[in-house]
Amino acid sequence: MSGFWRHATYRMATAAGVFTNTVFGLIMAYVFIALWDVKPHLGGYDQAQALTYVWLGQALLMVVSVMGGGFEDELIERIRTGDIAIDLYRPADLQLWWLAQDAGRALFHLLGRGVVPLVFGAVFFDLALPADALTWVAFLVAVALGVLVSFSIRYLVALAAFWLLDGAGVAQIAWIAGLFCSGMVLPLNVFPGVLGEVVRALPWASLIQAPVDVLLGTADPLGTYARQAAWALALLAAGRLVQSVATRRVVVQGG
C-alpha cells in the first residue's frame, strides 16, 4: 500500500486533477451530445450510454494511466542514472515490486480522482449507470485487469531505457498509442471496418473500452476478462523475459 499513501500526500495535485478531469468531461460530454444528435446509436450506444462512456473515461484516465506518468518515469530515470543496480540487489523481484507500487497508485486514483468526476457527471447528465451491485463488481474486476495490462505495457516501455538510455521517446509513443487505442478519445466501437477490429484486438482496449462495456452491459464479462487476462499474462511474460536480458546487460556493463 506504499504506492497508495505516497500519492495520497499530493493533495493539491489531486484536487487539481479532479478539477481538470471534470472540465474535460464537460467538454467531451457536449461534443458527444452534438455527435449523437447527428448520429443516434453511433457505435451501438444511445446518448445516455455515450455520456456514461465519457464520464467513466475521465474517472479511469489516471487509474489505468492511459497517458503514462506513473512508475515508468521513475524507473526510466533509475535506469538512466544507474540506480537500477541498487534495485537489482534488493531481495525483492523487480517486476513484482513495481507492480505493487502501481497497484497502490491505481487504487488511490480510483478513489481520489475517479469518484468525483463520475458523481458530477451523474448529477448533471442523464447517464446509463446500473442499479445492481453485481454489475459494479464486474466492472471493478475489469478495471483491475485493465490496470494489470497497463502496468505490463508501461513496464516494457520503461525497460527499453536499458538500450536507449533515454526512454522518453518510447514513452511518448506509448501514451499516444494508448490515448488513441484505449477508447479514451472515442469509443473503439465507433471505428469503422478493419481499423475497428484491429484497435479492439490490441491490449490498450483493455484499459477503457473493456471496463466501460462491462458496466454498460454491452460486453460479456467473462469473455472480456479472458481477453484482458490473456494480454496481461503475455505482456507480463514478455516483461519478465526483457528484464532477464536487461539484467545480464547490467552485469556485463558493471564489469
C-alpha positions as protocol buffer text, in pm:
chain_id: "A"
residue {
  index: 1
  type: MET
  ca { x: 0 y: 0 z: 0 }
}
residue {
  index: 2
  type: SER
  ca { x: 303 y: 230 z: -4 }
}
residue {
  index: 3
  type: GLY
  ca { x: 209 y: 343 z: -355 }
}
residue {
  index: 4
  type: PHE
  ca { x: -135 y: 446 z: -225 }
}
residue {
  index: 5
  type: TRP
  ca { x: -3 y: 656 z: 65 }
}
residue {
  index: 6
  type: ARG
  ca { x: 274 y: 802 z: -147 }
}
residue {
  index: 7
  type: HIS
  ca { x: 24 y: 951 z: -393 }
}
residue {
  index: 8
  type: ALA
  ca { x: -214 y: 1047 z: -112 }
}
residue {
  index: 9
  type: THR
  ca { x: 38 y: 1305 z: 9 }
}
residue {
  index: 10
  type: TYR
  ca { x: -11 y: 1516 z: -306 }
}
residue {
  index: 11
  type: ARG
  ca { x: -348 y: 1661 z: -207 }
}
residue {
  index: 12
  type: MET
  ca { x: -333 y: 1981 z: -409 }
}
residue {
  index: 13
  type: ALA
  ca { x: -226 y: 1790 z: -719 }
}
residue {
  index: 14
  type: THR
  ca { x: -516 y: 1551 z: -664 }
}
residue {
  index: 15
  type: ALA
  ca { x: -764 y: 1838 z: -630 }
}
residue {
  index: 16
  type: ALA
  ca { x: -626 y: 1999 z: -946 }
}
residue {
  index: 17
  type: GLY
  ca { x: -655 y: 1668 z: -1126 }
}
residue {
  index: 18
  type: VAL
  ca { x: -1017 y: 1622 z: -1019 }
}
residue {
  index: 19
  type: PHE
  ca { x: -1096 y: 1971 z: -1148 }
}
residue {
  index: 20
  type: THR
  ca { x: -916 y: 1903 z: -1478 }
}
residue {
  index: 21
  type: ASN
  ca { x: -1094 y: 1572 z: -1532 }
}
residue {
  index: 22
  type: THR
  ca { x: -1429 y: 1734 z: -1461 }
}
residue {
  index: 23
  type: VAL
  ca { x: -1367 y: 2022 z: -1704 }
}
residue {
  index: 24
  type: PHE
  ca { x: -1254 y: 1787 z: -1980 }
}
residue {
  index: 25
  type: GLY
  ca { x: -1552 y: 1566 z: -1902 }
}
residue {
  index: 26
  type: LEU
  ca { x: -1784 y: 1863 z: -1960 }
}
residue {
  index: 27
  type: ILE
  ca { x: -1614 y: 1949 z: -2290 }
}
residue {
  index: 28
  type: MET
  ca { x: -1629 y: 1592 z: -2416 }
}
residue {
  index: 29
  type: ALA
  ca { x: -1986 y: 1544 z: -2293 }
}
residue {
  index: 30
  type: TYR
  ca { x: -2115 y: 1831 z: -2506 }
}
residue {
  index: 31
  type: VAL
  ca { x: -1909 y: 1712 z: -2804 }
}
residue {
  index: 32
  type: PHE
  ca { x: -2066 y: 1368 z: -2767 }
}
residue {
  index: 33
  type: ILE
  ca { x: -2415 y: 1518 z: -2732 }
}
residue {
  index: 34
  type: ALA
  ca { x: -2367 y: 1703 z: -3060 }
}
residue {
  index: 35
  type: LEU
  ca { x: -2226 y: 1394 z: -3228 }
}
residue {
  index: 36
  type: TRP
  ca { x: -2501 y: 1162 z: -3105 }
}
residue {
  index: 37
  type: ASP
  ca { x: -2767 y: 1415 z: -3205 }
}
residue {
  index: 38
  type: VAL
  ca { x: -2644 y: 1375 z: -3562 }
}
residue {
  index: 39
  type: LYS
  ca { x: -2570 y: 1001 z: -3541 }
}
residue {
  index: 40
  type: PRO
  ca { x: -2804 y: 838 z: -3287 }
}
residue {
  index: 41
  type: HIS
  ca { x: -2689 y: 493 z: -3168 }
}
residue {
  index: 42
  type: LEU
  ca { x: -2339 y: 552 z: -3306 }
}
residue {
  index: 43
  type: GLY
  ca { x: -2120 y: 255 z: -3219 }
}
residue {
  index: 44
  type: GLY
  ca { x: -2421 y: 76 z: -3073 }
}
residue {
  index: 45
  type: TYR
  ca { x: -2464 y: 327 z: -2787 }
}
residue {
  index: 46
  type: ASP
  ca { x: -2757 y: 555 z: -2722 }
}
residue {
  index: 47
  type: GLN
  ca { x: -2684 y: 907 z: -2598 }
}
residue {
  index: 48
  type: ALA
  ca { x: -2709 y: 816 z: -2229 }
}
residue {
  index: 49
  type: GLN
  ca { x: -2461 y: 533 z: -2279 }
}
residue {
  index: 50
  type: ALA
  ca { x: -2229 y: 761 z: -2476 }
}
residue {
  index: 51
  type: LEU
  ca { x: -2233 y: 1018 z: -2195 }
}
residue {
  index: 52
  type: THR
  ca { x: -2169 y: 743 z: -1942 }
}
residue {
  index: 53
  type: TYR
  ca { x: -1870 y: 643 z: -2153 }
}
residue {
  index: 54
  type: VAL
  ca { x: -1735 y: 1000 z: -2132 }
}
residue {
  index: 55
  type: TRP
  ca { x: -1751 y: 1023 z: -1754 }
}
residue {
  index: 56
  type: LEU
  ca { x: -1624 y: 673 z: -1695 }
}
residue {
  index: 57
  type: GLY
  ca { x: -1331 y: 754 z: -1923 }
}
residue {
  index: 58
  type: GLN
  ca { x: -1247 y: 1060 z: -1715 }
}
residue {
  index: 59
  type: ALA
  ca { x: -1281 y: 857 z: -1396 }
}
residue {
  index: 60
  type: LEU
  ca { x: -1044 y: 587 z: -1526 }
}
residue {
  index: 61
  type: LEU
  ca { x: -792 y: 808 z: -1705 }
}
residue {
  index: 62
  type: MET
  ca { x: -541 y: 812 z: -1419 }
}
residue {
  index: 63
  type: VAL
  ca { x: -643 y: 475 z: -1277 }
}
residue {
  index: 64
  type: VAL
  ca { x: -521 y: 287 z: -1583 }
}
residue {
  index: 65
  type: SER
  ca { x: -262 y: 556 z: -1659 }
}
residue {
  index: 66
  type: VAL
  ca { x: -364 y: 598 z: -2023 }
}
residue {
  index: 67
  type: MET
  ca { x: -123 y: 888 z: -2072 }
}
residue {
  index: 68
  type: GLY
  ca { x: 159 y: 746 z: -1861 }
}
residue {
  index: 69
  type: GLY
  ca { x: 301 y: 946 z: -1575 }
}
residue {
  index: 70
  type: GLY
  ca { x: 313 y: 651 z: -1337 }
}
residue {
  index: 71
  type: PHE
  ca { x: 602 y: 443 z: -1209 }
}
residue {
  index: 72
  type: GLU
  ca { x: 763 y: 421 z: -1553 }
}
residue {
  index: 73
  type: ASP
  ca { x: 908 y: 773 z: -1538 }
}
residue {
  index: 74
  type: GLU
  ca { x: 1088 y: 692 z: -1215 }
}
residue {
  index: 75
  type: LEU
  ca { x: 1205 y: 354 z: -1341 }
}
residue {
  index: 76
  type: ILE
  ca { x: 1341 y: 507 z: -1663 }
}
residue {
  index: 77
  type: GLU
  ca { x: 1529 y: 766 z: -1460 }
}
residue {
  index: 78
  type: ARG
  ca { x: 1677 y: 499 z: -1232 }
}
residue {
  index: 79
  type: ILE
  ca { x: 1793 y: 305 z: -1536 }
}
residue {
  index: 80
  type: ARG
  ca { x: 1944 y: 618 z: -1689 }
}
residue {
  index: 81
  type: THR
  ca { x: 2137 y: 712 z: -1374 }
}
residue {
  index: 82
  type: GLY
  ca { x: 2243 y: 357 z: -1292 }
}
residue {
  index: 83
  type: ASP
  ca { x: 2049 y: 346 z: -964 }
}
residue {
  index: 84
  type: ILE
  ca { x: 1871 y: 41 z: -1102 }
}
residue {
  index: 85
  type: ALA
  ca { x: 2175 y: -161 z: -993 }
}
residue {
  index: 86
  type: ILE
  ca { x: 2075 y: -98 z: -630 }
}
residue {
  index: 87
  type: ASP
  ca { x: 1722 y: -218 z: -702 }
}
residue {
  index: 88
  type: LEU
  ca { x: 1855 y: -539 z: -854 }
}
residue {
  index: 89
  type: TYR
  ca { x: 2049 y: -616 z: -535 }
}
residue {
  index: 90
  type: ARG
  ca { x: 1737 y: -592 z: -319 }
}
residue {
  index: 91
  type: PRO
  ca { x: 1574 y: -918 z: -200 }
}
residue {
  index: 92
  type: ALA
  ca { x: 1257 y: -839 z: -396 }
}
residue {
  index: 93
  type: ASP
  ca { x: 1157 y: -916 z: -751 }
}
residue {
  index: 94
  type: LEU
  ca { x: 1189 y: -601 z: -962 }
}
residue {
  index: 95
  type: GLN
  ca { x: 874 y: -655 z: -1167 }
}
residue {
  index: 96
  type: LEU
  ca { x: 655 y: -752 z: -871 }
}
residue {
  index: 97
  type: TRP
  ca { x: 785 y: -462 z: -662 }
}
residue {
  index: 98
  type: TRP
  ca { x: 689 y: -206 z: -926 }
}
residue {
  index: 99
  type: LEU
  ca { x: 357 y: -384 z: -981 }
}
residue {
  index: 100
  type: ALA
  ca { x: 275 y: -346 z: -612 }
}
residue {
  index: 101
  type: GLN
  ca { x: 363 y: 23 z: -629 }
}
residue {
  index: 102
  type: ASP
  ca { x: 147 y: 73 z: -936 }
}
residue {
  index: 103
  type: ALA
  ca { x: -148 y: -113 z: -782 }
}
residue {
  index: 104
  type: GLY
  ca { x: -140 y: 125 z: -487 }
}
residue {
  index: 105
  type: ARG
  ca { x: -125 y: 423 z: -722 }
}
residue {
  index: 106
  type: ALA
  ca { x: -422 y: 293 z: -921 }
}
residue {
  index: 107
  type: LEU
  ca { x: -632 y: 238 z: -609 }
}
residue {
  index: 108
  type: PHE
  ca { x: -563 y: 590 z: -488 }
}
residue {
  index: 109
  type: HIS
  ca { x: -658 y: 745 z: -821 }
}
residue {
  index: 110
  type: LEU
  ca { x: -975 y: 534 z: -838 }
}
residue {
  index: 111
  type: LEU
  ca { x: -1089 y: 679 z: -506 }
}
residue {
  index: 112
  type: GLY
  ca { x: -916 y: 1017 z: -519 }
}
residue {
  index: 113
  type: ARG
  ca { x: -970 y: 1119 z: -881 }
}
residue {
  index: 114
  type: GLY
  ca { x: -1228 y: 879 z: -1018 }
}
residue {
  index: 115
  type: VAL
  ca { x: -1529 y: 914 z: -794 }
}
residue {
  index: 116
  type: VAL
  ca { x: -1588 y: 1291 z: -805 }
}
residue {
  index: 117
  type: PRO
  ca { x: -1596 y: 1336 z: -1187 }
}
residue {
  index: 118
  type: LEU
  ca { x: -1830 y: 1037 z: -1221 }
}
residue {
  index: 119
  type: VAL
  ca { x: -2064 y: 1169 z: -949 }
}
residue {
  index: 120
  type: PHE
  ca { x: -2057 y: 1514 z: -1112 }
}
residue {
  index: 121
  type: GLY
  ca { x: -2150 y: 1360 z: -1447 }
}
residue {
  index: 122
  type: ALA
  ca { x: -2430 y: 1158 z: -1290 }
}
residue {
  index: 123
  type: VAL
  ca { x: -2576 y: 1469 z: -1123 }
}
residue {
  index: 124
  type: PHE
  ca { x: -2576 y: 1696 z: -1428 }
}
residue {
  index: 125
  type: PHE
  ca { x: -2626 y: 1448 z: -1715 }
}
residue {
  index: 126
  type: ASP
  ca { x: -2855 y: 1156 z: -1790 }
}
residue {
  index: 127
  type: LEU
  ca { x: -2621 y: 859 z: -1752 }
}
residue {
  index: 128
  type: ALA
  ca { x: -2692 y: 491 z: -1804 }
}
residue {
  index: 129
  type: LEU
  ca { x: -2547 y: 370 z: -1473 }
}
residue {
  index: 130
  type: PRO
  ca { x: -2658 y: 27 z: -1348 }
}
residue {
  index: 131
  type: ALA
  ca { x: -2852 y: -9 z: -1026 }
}
residue {
  index: 132
  type: ASP
  ca { x: -2737 y: -359 z: -929 }
}
residue {
  index: 133
  type: ALA
  ca { x: -2421 y: -414 z: -725 }
}
residue {
  index: 134
  type: LEU
  ca { x: -2307 y: -721 z: -923 }
}
residue {
  index: 135
  type: THR
  ca { x: -2258 y: -513 z: -1237 }
}
residue {
  index: 136
  type: TRP
  ca { x: -2040 y: -270 z: -1043 }
}
residue {
  index: 137
  type: VAL
  ca { x: -1836 y: -559 z: -903 }
}
residue {
  index: 138
  type: ALA
  ca { x: -1792 y: -698 z: -1255 }
}
residue {
  index: 139
  type: PHE
  ca { x: -1682 y: -352 z: -1367 }
}
residue {
  index: 140
  type: LEU
  ca { x: -1422 y: -327 z: -1089 }
}
residue {
  index: 141
  type: VAL
  ca { x: -1279 y: -666 z: -1186 }
}
residue {
  index: 142
  type: ALA
  ca { x: -1239 y: -541 z: -1543 }
}
residue {
  index: 143
  type: VAL
  ca { x: -1074 y: -223 z: -1411 }
}
residue {
  index: 144
  type: ALA
  ca { x: -828 y: -429 z: -1205 }
}
residue {
  index: 145
  type: LEU
  ca { x: -736 y: -636 z: -1511 }
}
residue {
  index: 146
  type: GLY
  ca { x: -704 y: -313 z: -1712 }
}
residue {
  index: 147
  type: VAL
  ca { x: -458 y: -179 z: -1453 }
}
residue {
  index: 148
  type: LEU
  ca { x: -257 y: -501 z: -1486 }
}
residue {
  index: 149
  type: VAL
  ca { x: -245 y: -472 z: -1866 }
}
residue {
  index: 150
  type: SER
  ca { x: -149 y: -106 z: -1838 }
}
residue {
  index: 151
  type: PHE
  ca { x: 132 y: -186 z: -1595 }
}
residue {
  index: 152
  type: SER
  ca { x: 262 y: -459 z: -1826 }
}
residue {
  index: 153
  type: ILE
  ca { x: 278 y: -222 z: -2123 }
}
residue {
  index: 154
  type: ARG
  ca { x: 446 y: 56 z: -1926 }
}
residue {
  index: 155
  type: TYR
  ca { x: 695 y: -184 z: -1768 }
}
residue {
  index: 156
  type: LEU
  ca { x: 810 y: -293 z: -2114 }
}
residue {
  index: 157
  type: VAL
  ca { x: 833 y: 73 z: -2219 }
}
residue {
  index: 158
  type: ALA
  ca { x: 1049 y: 153 z: -1916 }
}
residue {
  index: 159
  type: LEU
  ca { x: 1281 y: -143 z: -1978 }
}
residue {
  index: 160
  type: ALA
  ca { x: 1356 y: -7 z: -2325 }
}
residue {
  index: 161
  type: ALA
  ca { x: 1573 y: 252 z: -2147 }
}
residue {
  index: 162
  type: PHE
  ca { x: 1833 y: -21 z: -2087 }
}
residue {
  index: 163
  type: TRP
  ca { x: 1913 y: 1 z: -2456 }
}
residue {
  index: 164
  type: LEU
  ca { x: 1805 y: 355 z: -2546 }
}
residue {
  index: 165
  type: LEU
  ca { x: 1936 y: 515 z: -2222 }
}
residue {
  index: 166
  type: ASP
  ca { x: 1664 y: 780 z: -2256 }
}
residue {
  index: 167
  type: GLY
  ca { x: 1321 y: 621 z: -2276 }
}
residue {
  index: 168
  type: ALA
  ca { x: 1125 y: 945 z: -2310 }
}
residue {
  index: 169
  type: GLY
  ca { x: 1064 y: 897 z: -2683 }
}
residue {
  index: 170
  type: VAL
  ca { x: 929 y: 545 z: -2644 }
}
residue {
  index: 171
  type: ALA
  ca { x: 713 y: 657 z: -2351 }
}
residue {
  index: 172
  type: GLN
  ca { x: 559 y: 936 z: -2560 }
}
residue {
  index: 173
  type: ILE
  ca { x: 483 y: 698 z: -2846 }
}
residue {
  index: 174
  type: ALA
  ca { x: 325 y: 455 z: -2598 }
}
residue {
  index: 175
  type: TRP
  ca { x: 94 y: 711 z: -2439 }
}
residue {
  index: 176
  type: ILE
  ca { x: -15 y: 846 z: -2778 }
}
residue {
  index: 177
  type: ALA
  ca { x: -98 y: 490 z: -2884 }
}
residue {
  index: 178
  type: GLY
  ca { x: -277 y: 436 z: -2554 }
}
residue {
  index: 179
  type: LEU
  ca { x: -481 y: 753 z: -2590 }
}
residue {
  index: 180
  type: PHE
  ca { x: -598 y: 654 z: -2937 }
}
residue {
  index: 181
  type: CYS
  ca { x: -632 y: 276 z: -2896 }
}
residue {
  index: 182
  type: SER
  ca { x: -780 y: 257 z: -2545 }
}
residue {
  index: 183
  type: GLY
  ca { x: -1102 y: 433 z: -2642 }
}
residue {
  index: 184
  type: MET
  ca { x: -1018 y: 744 z: -2443 }
}
residue {
  index: 185
  type: VAL
  ca { x: -1083 y: 981 z: -2734 }
}
residue {
  index: 186
  type: LEU
  ca { x: -1371 y: 790 z: -2895 }
}
residue {
  index: 187
  type: PRO
  ca { x: -1527 y: 452 z: -2821 }
}
residue {
  index: 188
  type: LEU
  ca { x: -1349 y: 187 z: -3025 }
}
residue {
  index: 189
  type: ASN
  ca { x: -1689 y: 62 z: -3145 }
}
residue {
  index: 190
  type: VAL
  ca { x: -1715 y: 381 z: -3350 }
}
residue {
  index: 191
  type: PHE
  ca { x: -1405 y: 297 z: -3556 }
}
residue {
  index: 192
  type: PRO
  ca { x: -1507 y: 150 z: -3893 }
}
residue {
  index: 193
  type: GLY
  ca { x: -1417 y: -177 z: -4064 }
}
residue {
  index: 194
  type: VAL
  ca { x: -1073 y: -329 z: -4026 }
}
residue {
  index: 195
  type: LEU
  ca { x: -946 y: -35 z: -3819 }
}
residue {
  index: 196
  type: GLY
  ca { x: -1213 y: -101 z: -3559 }
}
residue {
  index: 197
  type: GLU
  ca { x: -1132 y: -471 z: -3548 }
}
residue {
  index: 198
  type: VAL
  ca { x: -760 y: -402 z: -3508 }
}
residue {
  index: 199
  type: VAL
  ca { x: -788 y: -146 z: -3227 }
}
residue {
  index: 200
  type: ARG
  ca { x: -1034 y: -364 z: -3036 }
}
residue {
  index: 201
  type: ALA
  ca { x: -786 y: -654 z: -3057 }
}
residue {
  index: 202
  type: LEU
  ca { x: -492 y: -452 z: -2921 }
}
residue {
  index: 203
  type: PRO
  ca { x: -403 y: -461 z: -2550 }
}
residue {
  index: 204
  type: TRP
  ca { x: -493 y: -94 z: -2496 }
}
residue {
  index: 205
  type: ALA
  ca { x: -861 y: -182 z: -2546 }
}
residue {
  index: 206
  type: SER
  ca { x: -843 y: -345 z: -2201 }
}
residue {
  index: 207
  type: LEU
  ca { x: -784 y: -7 z: -2035 }
}
residue {
  index: 208
  type: ILE
  ca { x: -1103 y: 192 z: -2107 }
}
residue {
  index: 209
  type: GLN
  ca { x: -1322 y: 19 z: -2365 }
}
residue {
  index: 210
  type: ALA
  ca { x: -1340 y: -316 z: -2188 }
}
residue {
  index: 211
  type: PRO
  ca { x: -1436 y: -194 z: -1836 }
}
residue {
  index: 212
  type: VAL
  ca { x: -1690 y: 55 z: -1971 }
}
residue {
  index: 213
  type: ASP
  ca { x: -1860 y: -207 z: -2189 }
}
residue {
  index: 214
  type: VAL
  ca { x: -1883 y: -439 z: -1888 }
}
residue {
  index: 215
  type: LEU
  ca { x: -2055 y: -166 z: -1686 }
}
residue {
  index: 216
  type: LEU
  ca { x: -2288 y: -73 z: -1973 }
}
residue {
  index: 217
  type: GLY
  ca { x: -2378 y: -437 z: -2029 }
}
residue {
  index: 218
  type: THR
  ca { x: -2270 y: -428 z: -2393 }
}
residue {
  index: 219
  type: ALA
  ca { x: -1999 y: -695 z: -2350 }
}
residue {
  index: 220
  type: ASP
  ca { x: -1987 y: -1039 z: -2191 }
}
residue {
  index: 221
  type: PRO
  ca { x: -1785 y: -1002 z: -1867 }
}
residue {
  index: 222
  type: LEU
  ca { x: -1626 y: -1347 z: -1884 }
}
residue {
  index: 223
  type: GLY
  ca { x: -1515 y: -1304 z: -2244 }
}
residue {
  index: 224
  type: THR
  ca { x: -1382 y: -958 z: -2158 }
}
residue {
  index: 225
  type: TYR
  ca { x: -1189 y: -1094 z: -1860 }
}
residue {
  index: 226
  type: ALA
  ca { x: -1041 y: -1370 z: -2074 }
}
residue {
  index: 227
  type: ARG
  ca { x: -906 y: -1123 z: -2330 }
}
residue {
  index: 228
  type: GLN
  ca { x: -771 y: -892 z: -2062 }
}
residue {
  index: 229
  type: ALA
  ca { x: -608 y: -1176 z: -1871 }
}
residue {
  index: 230
  type: ALA
  ca { x: -453 y: -1318 z: -2187 }
}
residue {
  index: 231
  type: TRP
  ca { x: -293 y: -983 z: -2270 }
}
residue {
  index: 232
  type: ALA
  ca { x: -179 y: -935 z: -1911 }
}
residue {
  index: 233
  type: LEU
  ca { x: -13 y: -1277 z: -1894 }
}
residue {
  index: 234
  type: ALA
  ca { x: 152 y: -1237 z: -2235 }
}
residue {
  index: 235
  type: LEU
  ca { x: 285 y: -889 z: -2157 }
}
residue {
  index: 236
  type: LEU
  ca { x: 399 y: -981 z: -1806 }
}
residue {
  index: 237
  type: ALA
  ca { x: 588 y: -1277 z: -1952 }
}
residue {
  index: 238
  type: ALA
  ca { x: 743 y: -1050 z: -2214 }
}
residue {
  index: 239
  type: GLY
  ca { x: 842 y: -808 z: -1939 }
}
residue {
  index: 240
  type: ARG
  ca { x: 1000 y: -1094 z: -1742 }
}
residue {
  index: 241
  type: LEU
  ca { x: 1198 y: -1201 z: -2047 }
}
residue {
  index: 242
  type: VAL
  ca { x: 1317 y: -849 z: -2128 }
}
residue {
  index: 243
  type: GLN
  ca { x: 1405 y: -795 z: -1762 }
}
residue {
  index: 244
  type: SER
  ca { x: 1618 y: -1109 z: -1767 }
}
residue {
  index: 245
  type: VAL
  ca { x: 1806 y: -994 z: -2077 }
}
residue {
  index: 246
  type: ALA
  ca { x: 1846 y: -643 z: -1934 }
}
residue {
  index: 247
  type: THR
  ca { x: 1979 y: -778 z: -1604 }
}
residue {
  index: 248
  type: ARG
  ca { x: 2252 y: -967 z: -1786 }
}
residue {
  index: 249
  type: ARG
  ca { x: 2331 y: -645 z: -1971 }
}
residue {
  index: 250
  type: VAL
  ca { x: 2374 y: -459 z: -1642 }
}
residue {
  index: 251
  type: VAL
  ca { x: 2610 y: -729 z: -1514 }
}
residue {
  index: 252
  type: VAL
  ca { x: 2824 y: -703 z: -1829 }
}
residue {
  index: 253
  type: GLN
  ca { x: 2837 y: -322 z: -1815 }
}
residue {
  index: 254
  type: GLY
  ca { x: 2925 y: -332 z: -1448 }
}
residue {
  index: 255
  type: GLY
  ca { x: 3231 y: -532 z: -1525 }
}
